[in-house]
Coordinates of C-alpha atoms in Angstrom, one line a residue:
M1 CA 99.0 -108.8 56.3
T2 CA 99.7 -107.0 52.6
S3 CA 96.9 -107.5 50.2
L4 CA 96.8 -108.4 46.7
T5 CA 94.5 -105.8 46.1
Q6 CA 96.3 -102.7 46.8
R7 CA 97.1 -101.9 43.1
K8 CA 93.5 -102.4 42.1
G9 CA 93.2 -98.6 41.7
G10 CA 95.2 -99.3 38.2
A11 CA 98.6 -97.5 37.1
V12 CA 100.4 -95.4 39.3
S13 CA 100.9 -91.5 38.6
R14 CA 104.1 -90.1 38.0
R15 CA 106.1 -89.3 41.0
S16 CA 108.9 -86.8 40.9
N17 CA 111.1 -88.8 43.1
K18 CA 113.0 -91.0 40.8
D19 CA 114.6 -93.3 43.6
G20 CA 113.3 -96.0 43.3
A21 CA 121.7 -120.8 36.8
E22 CA 119.2 -122.6 35.5
G23 CA 119.8 -126.5 34.9
G24 CA 118.1 -130.1 35.8
S25 CA 115.0 -131.0 33.7
N26 CA 114.8 -130.5 30.0
F27 CA 111.4 -130.2 30.0
D28 CA 110.7 -126.5 29.3
D29 CA 107.8 -126.4 27.0
E30 CA 109.6 -124.8 24.6
N31 CA 107.3 -126.5 21.9
D32 CA 104.4 -124.6 23.7
L33 CA 105.8 -121.4 22.8
P34 CA 105.2 -118.8 20.3
R35 CA 107.8 -118.0 17.8
E36 CA 108.8 -114.5 19.1
D37 CA 109.2 -116.4 22.8
I38 CA 111.4 -118.9 21.5
E39 CA 113.9 -116.0 20.3
E40 CA 113.8 -114.1 23.1
E41 CA 114.7 -117.2 25.2
E42 CA 118.0 -117.4 22.8
R43 CA 118.7 -113.8 22.7
D44 CA 118.8 -114.0 26.6
S45 CA 121.0 -117.3 26.9
K46 CA 123.7 -115.0 25.0
E47 CA 123.3 -112.3 27.5
T48 CA 123.3 -112.5 31.5
R49 CA 120.2 -114.4 32.1
L50 CA 117.9 -113.3 34.9
T51 CA 115.1 -114.7 36.2
L52 CA 111.4 -112.6 36.6
M53 CA 112.2 -112.9 40.4
E54 CA 115.5 -111.2 39.9
E55 CA 114.0 -108.9 37.1
I56 CA 111.7 -107.2 39.5
L57 CA 114.0 -106.9 42.2
L58 CA 116.5 -105.4 39.9
L59 CA 114.0 -102.8 38.7
G60 CA 113.3 -102.2 42.5
L61 CA 116.8 -101.7 44.1
K62 CA 117.9 -98.2 44.0
D63 CA 121.0 -98.5 42.0
R64 CA 123.9 -96.8 44.7
E65 CA 122.0 -97.5 47.8
G66 CA 121.7 -101.1 47.1
Y67 CA 118.1 -101.8 48.8
T68 CA 114.4 -101.1 47.8
S69 CA 112.1 -98.5 48.8
F70 CA 111.0 -98.9 52.8
W71 CA 107.9 -97.9 52.0
N72 CA 107.1 -100.7 49.2
D73 CA 104.9 -103.3 51.2
C74 CA 103.7 -104.7 47.2
I75 CA 107.1 -106.1 46.3
S76 CA 106.8 -109.5 48.4
S77 CA 104.0 -110.9 47.2
G78 CA 104.7 -110.0 43.7
L79 CA 108.0 -112.0 43.9
R80 CA 105.8 -114.9 44.9
G81 CA 103.6 -114.1 42.0
C82 CA 106.7 -114.5 39.6
I83 CA 107.7 -117.6 41.1
L84 CA 104.1 -119.3 40.2
I85 CA 104.2 -117.7 36.7
E86 CA 108.3 -119.1 36.4
L87 CA 107.1 -122.6 37.3
A88 CA 104.4 -122.5 34.8
L89 CA 106.0 -121.1 31.8
K90 CA 108.7 -124.2 32.7
G91 CA 105.7 -126.3 32.6
R92 CA 105.9 -127.6 36.0
V93 CA 102.6 -126.2 37.1
E94 CA 99.2 -125.6 35.8
V95 CA 95.7 -124.6 36.7
E96 CA 93.0 -126.9 36.7
K97 CA 90.8 -126.9 33.5
A98 CA 87.8 -124.3 33.1
G99 CA 85.5 -127.0 32.9
M100 CA 81.7 -127.0 31.4
R101 CA 80.8 -124.1 34.0
R102 CA 83.8 -122.1 32.8
R103 CA 85.1 -121.5 36.3
S104 CA 86.9 -118.2 36.9
L105 CA 90.9 -118.0 37.1
L106 CA 90.7 -117.2 40.9
N107 CA 88.5 -120.4 41.4
R108 CA 90.6 -123.1 39.7
K109 CA 93.2 -124.8 41.6
V110 CA 97.0 -125.2 40.7
L111 CA 98.3 -128.6 39.7
L112 CA 101.5 -130.1 39.4
K113 CA 102.4 -130.8 35.8
N114 CA 106.0 -132.4 36.0
P115 CA 107.6 -132.5 39.4
A116 CA 111.6 -132.5 37.8
P117 CA 113.6 -129.9 39.5
C118 CA 114.3 -126.4 37.6
G119 CA 117.6 -126.0 39.2
D120 CA 116.9 -122.9 40.9
I121 CA 116.1 -123.6 44.8
L122 CA 113.4 -120.7 45.1
L123 CA 111.5 -122.4 42.3
D124 CA 112.6 -125.9 43.1
E125 CA 111.7 -125.1 47.1
A126 CA 107.9 -123.6 45.8
L127 CA 107.5 -126.9 43.4
K128 CA 108.1 -129.2 46.5
H129 CA 105.4 -127.6 48.2
I130 CA 102.8 -127.7 45.6
K131 CA 103.7 -131.3 45.0
E132 CA 103.4 -132.2 48.5
T133 CA 100.0 -130.1 49.1
E134 CA 96.4 -132.0 49.1
P135 CA 94.2 -130.7 48.1
A136 CA 95.7 -128.4 45.8
E137 CA 95.0 -124.9 46.3
T138 CA 94.1 -121.5 44.1
V139 CA 96.9 -119.1 42.9
Q140 CA 95.7 -116.6 45.3
S141 CA 96.0 -118.9 48.2
W142 CA 99.7 -119.9 47.1
I143 CA 100.6 -116.6 46.9
E144 CA 99.5 -116.1 50.5
Y145 CA 101.0 -119.2 51.7
L146 CA 104.7 -118.6 50.0
S147 CA 104.7 -115.0 51.3
G148 CA 103.6 -115.8 54.7
E149 CA 100.7 -114.0 54.5
T150 CA 97.9 -116.1 56.0
W151 CA 95.9 -116.4 58.8
N152 CA 96.8 -120.2 59.0
P153 CA 99.4 -121.4 61.0
L154 CA 99.2 -124.4 59.3
K155 CA 99.9 -123.2 56.1
L156 CA 103.2 -121.1 57.7
K157 CA 105.4 -123.8 56.7
Y158 CA 105.0 -122.9 53.1
Q159 CA 106.5 -119.3 53.4
L160 CA 109.6 -118.7 51.2
R161 CA 111.9 -117.3 53.7
N162 CA 114.4 -114.2 53.1
V163 CA 113.5 -114.1 49.4
R164 CA 114.7 -111.0 48.8
E165 CA 118.1 -111.4 49.9
R166 CA 118.3 -114.8 48.4
L167 CA 117.6 -112.9 44.9
A168 CA 120.1 -110.2 45.7
K169 CA 122.7 -113.1 46.1
N170 CA 122.0 -114.3 42.8
L171 CA 122.4 -111.0 41.2
V172 CA 125.9 -110.6 43.2
E173 CA 126.9 -114.1 41.7
K174 CA 125.8 -113.1 38.2
G175 CA 128.0 -109.9 38.8
V176 CA 125.1 -107.4 38.6
C177 CA 125.1 -106.2 42.1
T178 CA 128.0 -106.1 45.0
T179 CA 127.5 -106.6 48.4
E180 CA 128.2 -104.1 51.0
K181 CA 127.2 -103.2 54.7
Q182 CA 125.8 -100.3 55.3
N183 CA 124.4 -98.3 58.9
F184 CA 121.2 -96.7 59.7
L185 CA 122.3 -95.4 63.2
L186 CA 120.1 -98.3 65.2
F187 CA 121.1 -101.3 62.6
D188 CA 123.4 -102.7 60.2
M189 CA 122.0 -103.8 57.3
T190 CA 123.5 -105.5 54.1
T191 CA 122.6 -103.7 50.6
H192 CA 123.4 -104.4 47.1
P193 CA 124.6 -101.7 44.9
L194 CA 124.2 -101.7 41.5
V195 CA 127.8 -102.8 39.4
D196 CA 126.8 -103.5 36.0
S197 CA 124.5 -100.8 34.6
V198 CA 124.3 -101.9 31.4
I199 CA 122.4 -105.1 32.5
K200 CA 119.7 -102.6 34.4
Q201 CA 119.7 -100.4 31.5
R202 CA 119.0 -103.3 29.1
L203 CA 116.5 -104.3 31.4
V204 CA 114.7 -100.6 31.5
K205 CA 114.7 -100.3 28.0
K206 CA 113.1 -103.8 27.4
V207 CA 110.1 -102.9 29.7
Q208 CA 109.8 -99.3 28.0
D209 CA 110.1 -100.4 24.3
A210 CA 107.4 -103.3 25.3
V211 CA 104.6 -100.5 25.7
L212 CA 106.2 -98.0 23.2
S213 CA 108.2 -99.2 19.9
Q214 CA 107.4 -102.7 20.3
W215 CA 103.5 -102.3 21.2
T216 CA 101.5 -104.8 19.5
N217 CA 98.3 -103.5 21.0
D218 CA 97.1 -107.2 21.3
A219 CA 98.3 -108.8 24.5
H220 CA 98.4 -112.0 22.8
R221 CA 100.8 -111.3 20.7
M222 CA 103.4 -110.4 23.4
N223 CA 105.9 -112.3 24.9
K224 CA 104.9 -114.1 27.7
R225 CA 107.6 -113.3 29.9
M226 CA 107.2 -109.6 28.9
L227 CA 103.6 -109.3 29.4
S228 CA 104.4 -111.0 32.9
L229 CA 107.0 -108.8 34.0
I230 CA 104.9 -105.6 33.2
Y231 CA 101.8 -106.8 35.5
L232 CA 104.2 -108.1 38.2
A233 CA 106.2 -104.9 38.0
H234 CA 103.0 -102.9 38.3
A235 CA 101.6 -104.9 41.4
S236 CA 105.1 -105.0 42.7
D237 CA 105.2 -101.0 42.8
V238 CA 108.3 -100.8 40.8
L239 CA 107.2 -100.2 37.0
E240 CA 107.5 -96.4 37.4
N241 CA 111.0 -97.1 38.1
A242 CA 111.3 -98.4 34.5
F243 CA 109.3 -95.6 33.1
A244 CA 110.8 -92.5 35.1
P245 CA 113.7 -91.6 32.7
L246 CA 111.1 -91.3 29.8
S247 CA 110.1 -87.9 28.6
D248 CA 106.6 -86.3 29.7
D249 CA 105.2 -87.5 26.0
D250 CA 106.6 -91.0 26.1
Y251 CA 105.6 -91.4 29.8
D252 CA 102.2 -91.0 29.3
L253 CA 101.6 -92.8 26.2
A254 CA 103.7 -96.1 28.5
M255 CA 100.9 -95.4 31.1
K256 CA 97.8 -94.9 28.9
R257 CA 99.1 -98.7 27.1
V258 CA 99.5 -100.0 30.6
R259 CA 96.0 -98.9 31.7
E260 CA 94.5 -100.8 28.7
L261 CA 96.5 -104.0 29.8
L262 CA 95.1 -103.9 33.4
D263 CA 91.7 -103.3 31.9
L264 CA 91.4 -106.3 30.0
D265 CA 89.3 -109.4 30.9
F266 CA 91.6 -111.6 32.1
D267 CA 89.5 -114.7 31.9
A268 CA 88.5 -114.2 28.3
E269 CA 92.6 -113.7 27.3
S270 CA 93.3 -117.1 29.4
M271 CA 90.6 -118.9 26.8
K272 CA 92.6 -117.9 23.5
E273 CA 94.8 -120.6 21.8
G274 CA 98.4 -120.7 23.0
T275 CA 98.1 -118.8 26.0
N276 CA 99.1 -119.9 29.5
E277 CA 96.4 -120.2 31.9
T278 CA 98.5 -120.3 35.2
M279 CA 100.1 -116.8 33.9
W280 CA 96.9 -114.9 33.5
A281 CA 95.4 -116.5 37.0
V282 CA 98.4 -115.2 38.7
I283 CA 97.8 -111.7 37.0
T284 CA 94.2 -111.6 37.7
A285 CA 95.1 -112.0 41.5
F286 CA 96.8 -109.2 41.5
S287 CA 94.7 -107.1 39.4
K288 CA 91.3 -108.2 41.0

């Protein structure tokens, strides 16, 4: 069973090997977003729009081979974290209020905020599970349940299956990847090599710029989706793939700033005005 605490050692060090349709409800809580978040949404709508899950998978996929590293056992839980953050940013779920006792993020339950479908199969499947579950569960429990990483046989029904393959098919439908069959001596495997390098290069540059040219030195002023992408790319062990093309000086600076983000007091950040507490609860689950 993959532990959510595997990334607790901080930012990864540089490796020499460089392998590395929304619809439905109108309830997206856009009025709660900062101006820069709305502008980001508008820019994305003019381009090929990827979900957080698809962006994490795209960062992890090897361009020519079309599959993620066989040694990456972090991306599965990372993708489930993306699902919870997507649901939170779309106004579908939220965590309990801290209350008078100021309960920590990890001890607060995930609550249904709006049951309207998102128009994405994976998000709607997870939303259905959360809606039907009584009593409510914590963020960390939901990551384990959705990943199938639980010792409770009664919770295995919540596992989202074939998530990577389903997301890869989404990337194929959006024209980012294609589908091929590769023979690995003892078995055949479906792979998804990159066909639109522009979209991946744009994603990589967006991640790089967030900690270099557009660095704000204040997580609260960063775009929520980008902030989530950086944290979950780190938790999924794919952030290195975005930073690998950088010069040594830029790489060191980028990783220094990622370490600054990892060292934040997440409970304190979640109490600031205009923040998304569920987002910080997911980040805390991977960083504790």
